[in-house]
Amino acid sequence: MYFGLSEEQEFFQDNVKKFLADNASIEEIRKITSGEGQELQSEIYQGIINLGVNALLVPEKYGGLGLSLLHAVAISQALGNGVGPIPFSGSYVMAPLAVNLGGNESQREELLPKIASNEIRFGIGLSEFVGAREDAGLEIKNNKVSGRALFVMDAENSDKIILSTKAGILFLIDSKDKNLTINKLTTVDKTRTFHELILDKVNCEVLEESTKDIEIVKRVIDAGRIILAADTLGASESMIEKAVAYSKERKQFNRTIGSFQAVKHMCAEMAADLEPCYSLVWQAAHSFEVDSVNESRLLACQAKSHLSEIGKSISKKATEVHGGMGFTDLLGLHYWFKRIGLNRQILGAPEIVREEAAEIQGFNQ
Amino acid sequence: MDLEFGSEYDEFTKEVESFCKEYSNAIITSSNDKKFEMHDALSGNSNEKSGKIVSRSDWQRLLIEKGYFARSIPKEYGGYGGEPDIIKSRIIATEFSKHKVPNAMGGQGIDMLVPTLLEWGTEEQKQKYIKSTLHGETIWCQGYSEPNAGSDLANLQTKGELIDGKWVINGQKIWTSTAQFSQMMFCLIRTEPEASKHAGISFILIPMDTPGIEIRPLVDMTLKAGFNEVFFDDVTVPEENLVAKRGEGWSVANSVLGHERGSLANPNATMNRLNTLINLMKEETIDGRRLIDVPSYRDRLLQVQGKVMAVQAHSLRLLSSKINPNQNVKLGGMIQKLVGTELRHELEGLAIDIMGELGTLYEDDPNVRDGGSWQFTYMYFLGLIIGGGTNQIQKNIISERGLGMPREPKVTAEV
Ligand SMILES: Cc1cc2nc3c(=O)[nH]c(=O)nc-3n(C[C@H](O)[C@H](O)[C@H](O)COP(=O)(O)OP(=O)(O)OC[C@H]3O[C@@H](n4cnc5c(N)ncnc54)[C@H](O)[C@@H]3O)c2cc1C
């Protein structure tokens, strides 16, 4: 029995962490998020790709590494920890899973090797399946899709985008389709991108298996939620580390502020809140592969909503420990704050996810 | 990640499971029922009493015989005498909880004194005390706190002098749980007045019927559990009642504090209480609507469930770190008391909230739900938030020893 990340998973995690520490400092993140660092961003992207993250979840028979969701969780923690300004949860977790689960054999053979070799990049947008805002929603008629999709993940620089109808039918469109309008959304978190898509009779290719089983899109969302929870886990961990380190340096009243109990207790509370979260997220990822759908979906929902709550509280307290400095752009702590804030809302805010968790358990019967 | 215990445990699991099926929802009776009145709610035991009826002493004996309790304690001291096997212990706990089998008796004698004696006691002390403690024949109380030594426990002043080969003890303890039912007390006494604060304390065992002991009950807010003040007036006990050496009492006490903190909020008990709460919410109604169908109540339930699941998963990680010594979960271990007691208090409080006015009923009111256990346990866990090292002290420990933050600067004498 062993409960935790394996050596290999830790190795992946450390590599990503180290790469980001060396190549994506606050100054670099600031450049990228202000739109001036495109070259820099593609270097960081390339560096992470060189570590193999794109091939992670592609099965070996399609040229990938065929690794587990827990590997992806380990990496997602590292990306959250370093506010990695690159696509991951959409392009390299949800998309390969959607193709692998939702595609027929020829679609898998066609697409998965290209993900593994990074010949094609995917964006993915399932927000309307989870809960449509405004008038968003997509309809397929005569193999053409029309409608609007919001908060599509990792669509920037993508070649193809995976979307879903409200009924859970997954399909691909070409990112360059002439009947597609893509608008970049300005969110608080500028370390990752989110887009609005307006489709007017866009050509699409339906992922065939997904027409037979609504579970497929749900599984993809389960995985996405676990990965976002892991991102929040890593980001929260980093915020605690920063708060503790700052509290040991900053002096007021001739004392390091870390010797004030008010400060110490905030840090202890953050640590006490976060420690069980590692266990919950890891168990959710493990469960995704070994347990029944309902068991693992409950864990995925609870990991997503619990981490959203804990992340919110930690991002507030850690900022407070830094005093006025925490509030500045200069320190850049807000990148973590905002990343956690975005993870909370995407693929279902806590209340919405908890309602799903209630339904899974039959509380409505 | 590997959550399988391995096929070598399959047989064992089956054996435990079949025992558990036999004793599912068993009713444990005791000659002194009052003492255990709320025991079941606290330890998360089932309240659907429909199974076999067994007396508490038979139950203890049976569990030891089977190796489901006192498993790794040597036979010669009344235990089962098995090899320590954390996985087997875990299987036992999980199966008992799953099948709603009442747990063995706990308490400070079993949870704290027995491990203390195993580590520090002389052969005679082990022979004399462990067996009767395990069988529930000797109940112990813990005499640590004093009026001026609570969080600052090392400030304790109850004095012990060795006169003619006997300890003569004078002073006062307070907040002593179960002293009124106990045969024995394990106690921290200042025996070396010249030594420094921490080095002057000894760990001494005191029979509660020794002349000179006066027990004054202190009613606590639950009106049910009860702790006490205990006064010592020339209380004389044999020299061999000292555990470890003179002046080692602080180390002895600290070596088992961890046991207490871990046991204060057992995640299995918390999970069982959560399940009881879910059932309650399906049964109780407001305006004819089930409480679980009220969205705001349901959302709070789900929030608590997320925390309970996190703590449960966490207990697996802690278990894993015991089996795999390379795994470092130091910080993860330190947070247990803080997180576990706060969570239980929140969970019990939620049950009261969803019942509204009915949630305020208590004691023998004919309309009270679950025997008043929700209010009782809600209050009791506030006691546990304070007892066993307050949760503020826990935060000091987590921040200083876990996160390496600086200690409080010493203040020069207050005016
Ligand atoms: C239900 C219950 C059962 C108990 N059973 C026993 C028992 O069987 N045997 C026994 O010996 N004792 C027992 N105790 C006593 C318990 O250990 C003490 O109550 C506890 O250690 C706190 O001490 P105190 O009550 O003197 O509070 P104080 O130490 O006076 O604390 C008062 C407040 O000050 C805070 N405080 C104190 N020092 C610090 C600090 N350094 N930093 C931050 N905050 C601080 C505390 O957190 C608390 O909020 C029990 C207590 C309870 C509630």
mmCIF file of C-alpha atoms in Angstrom, chain A residues 1-4 6 9 70 240 244 247-248 255-256 258-261 263-265 267-269 271-272 275-280 282-283 286 298-299 302 306 309 350-351 354-355 357-358 361-365, chain B residues 1-5 87 278 282 290 292-293 298-299 301-303 305-307 309-311 313-314 316-317 319-320 323-324 327 329 331-332 335 338-339 392 395-396 398-400 403-409:
data_model
loop_
_atom_site.group_PDB
_atom_site.id
_atom_site.type_symbol
_atom_site.label_atom_id
_atom_site.label_comp_id
_atom_site.label_asym_id
_atom_site.label_seq_id
_atom_site.Cartn_x
_atom_site.Cartn_y
_atom_site.Cartn_z
ATOM 1 C CA MET A 1 0.000 0.000 0.000
ATOM 2 C CA TYR A 2 1.299 3.382 -0.909
ATOM 3 C CA PHE A 3 -0.756 6.564 -0.929
ATOM 4 C CA GLY A 4 0.995 9.406 -2.668
ATOM 5 C CA SER A 6 5.189 7.863 -7.211
ATOM 6 C CA GLN A 9 5.225 11.390 -10.834
ATOM 7 C CA LEU A 70 -2.293 11.178 -11.323
ATOM 8 C CA ILE A 240 1.570 29.547 1.721
ATOM 9 C CA VAL A 244 5.701 31.984 5.451
ATOM 10 C CA SER A 247 6.786 36.536 7.475
ATOM 11 C CA LYS A 248 10.289 35.419 8.404
ATOM 12 C CA ARG A 255 10.259 41.743 15.410
ATOM 13 C CA THR A 256 9.841 39.577 12.379
ATOM 14 C CA GLY A 258 6.213 35.785 11.702
ATOM 15 C CA SER A 259 6.654 35.912 15.471
ATOM 16 C CA PHE A 260 3.249 37.591 15.862
ATOM 17 C CA GLN A 261 0.650 35.053 16.721
ATOM 18 C CA VAL A 263 0.358 35.951 11.556
ATOM 19 C CA LYS A 264 1.447 32.539 12.768
ATOM 20 C CA HIS A 265 -2.116 31.405 13.228
ATOM 21 C CA CYS A 267 -0.233 30.456 8.364
ATOM 22 C CA ALA A 268 -1.092 27.463 10.536
ATOM 23 C CA GLU A 269 -4.714 27.641 9.390
ATOM 24 C CA ALA A 271 -1.424 24.701 6.243
ATOM 25 C CA ALA A 272 -4.085 22.823 8.193
ATOM 26 C CA GLU A 275 -2.742 19.349 3.959
ATOM 27 C CA PRO A 276 -5.833 17.137 3.583
ATOM 28 C CA CYS A 277 -6.349 18.602 0.101
ATOM 29 C CA TYR A 278 -3.311 16.822 -1.309
ATOM 30 C CA SER A 279 -4.864 13.576 -0.170
ATOM 31 C CA LEU A 280 -8.284 14.390 -1.600
ATOM 32 C CA TRP A 282 -4.682 12.462 -5.331
ATOM 33 C CA GLN A 283 -7.401 10.081 -4.295
ATOM 34 C CA HIS A 286 -6.581 7.540 -8.552
ATOM 35 C CA LEU A 298 -18.250 12.123 -6.326
ATOM 36 C CA LEU A 299 -14.553 12.476 -5.553
ATOM 37 C CA GLN A 302 -15.770 17.185 -4.062
ATOM 38 C CA HIS A 306 -13.443 21.739 -1.750
ATOM 39 C CA GLU A 309 -13.223 26.906 -1.156
ATOM 40 C CA PRO A 350 -18.598 25.077 -6.161
ATOM 41 C CA GLU A 351 -22.361 25.321 -5.662
ATOM 42 C CA ARG A 354 -21.975 20.232 -5.195
ATOM 43 C CA GLU A 355 -25.453 19.962 -6.685
ATOM 44 C CA ALA A 357 -22.485 15.572 -6.172
ATOM 45 C CA ALA A 358 -25.855 15.497 -4.414
ATOM 46 C CA GLN A 361 -25.633 10.223 -4.354
ATOM 47 C CA GLY A 362 -29.332 10.089 -5.029
ATOM 48 C CA PHE A 363 -30.152 12.784 -2.505
ATOM 49 C CA ASN A 364 -32.960 13.943 -4.733
ATOM 50 C CA GLN A 365 -34.789 10.610 -4.484
ATOM 51 C CA MET B 1 -0.542 5.152 -5.723
ATOM 52 C CA ASP B 2 -1.530 1.713 -4.621
ATOM 53 C CA LEU B 3 -4.477 1.390 -2.305
ATOM 54 C CA GLU B 4 -4.521 -2.378 -2.313
ATOM 55 C CA PHE B 5 -3.367 -3.969 0.891
ATOM 56 C CA ILE B 87 -2.698 -2.551 7.740
ATOM 57 C CA ILE B 278 -27.610 12.336 5.820
ATOM 58 C CA LYS B 282 -33.878 12.399 4.562
ATOM 59 C CA ARG B 290 -37.500 16.637 3.292
ATOM 60 C CA ILE B 292 -32.277 17.253 2.170
ATOM 61 C CA ASP B 293 -34.455 18.828 -0.509
ATOM 62 C CA ARG B 298 -28.165 20.434 1.100
ATOM 63 C CA ASP B 299 -25.339 22.707 0.038
ATOM 64 C CA LEU B 301 -24.207 19.191 3.875
ATOM 65 C CA LEU B 302 -22.176 18.823 0.698
ATOM 66 C CA GLN B 303 -19.607 21.309 1.946
ATOM 67 C CA GLN B 305 -18.973 16.136 3.110
ATOM 68 C CA GLY B 306 -16.089 17.579 1.074
ATOM 69 C CA LYS B 307 -14.164 18.213 4.261
ATOM 70 C CA MET B 309 -13.786 13.130 2.425
ATOM 71 C CA ALA B 310 -10.582 15.151 2.506
ATOM 72 C CA VAL B 311 -9.873 14.056 6.070
ATOM 73 C CA ALA B 313 -8.309 10.500 2.205
ATOM 74 C CA HIS B 314 -5.768 12.165 4.444
ATOM 75 C CA LEU B 316 -4.896 7.008 4.101
ATOM 76 C CA ARG B 317 -1.888 9.201 3.370
ATOM 77 C CA LEU B 319 -1.318 5.393 7.125
ATOM 78 C CA SER B 320 0.873 5.142 4.062
ATOM 79 C CA ILE B 323 4.147 1.818 6.167
ATOM 80 C CA ASN B 324 6.606 3.683 3.933
ATOM 81 C CA GLN B 327 7.297 9.313 2.920
ATOM 82 C CA VAL B 329 3.965 13.689 6.082
ATOM 83 C CA LEU B 331 3.018 18.598 8.694
ATOM 84 C CA GLY B 332 0.143 16.384 7.648
ATOM 85 C CA ILE B 335 -2.850 19.164 11.809
ATOM 86 C CA LEU B 338 -7.057 20.935 14.919
ATOM 87 C CA VAL B 339 -8.779 19.870 11.723
ATOM 88 C CA GLN B 392 -4.637 27.882 19.451
ATOM 89 C CA LYS B 395 -1.639 26.469 15.683
ATOM 90 C CA ASN B 396 1.461 27.531 17.593
ATOM 91 C CA ILE B 398 1.980 23.844 13.451
ATOM 92 C CA SER B 399 3.489 27.238 12.686
ATOM 93 C CA GLU B 400 6.613 26.848 14.809
ATOM 94 C CA LEU B 403 6.407 25.774 9.183
ATOM 95 C CA GLY B 404 9.548 26.869 11.026
ATOM 96 C CA MET B 405 8.178 30.243 12.044
ATOM 97 C CA PRO B 406 9.843 32.092 14.927
ATOM 98 C CA ARG B 407 8.773 31.435 18.502
ATOM 99 C CA GLU B 408 7.017 34.027 20.581
ATOM 100 C CA PRO B 409 9.623 36.293 22.169
#
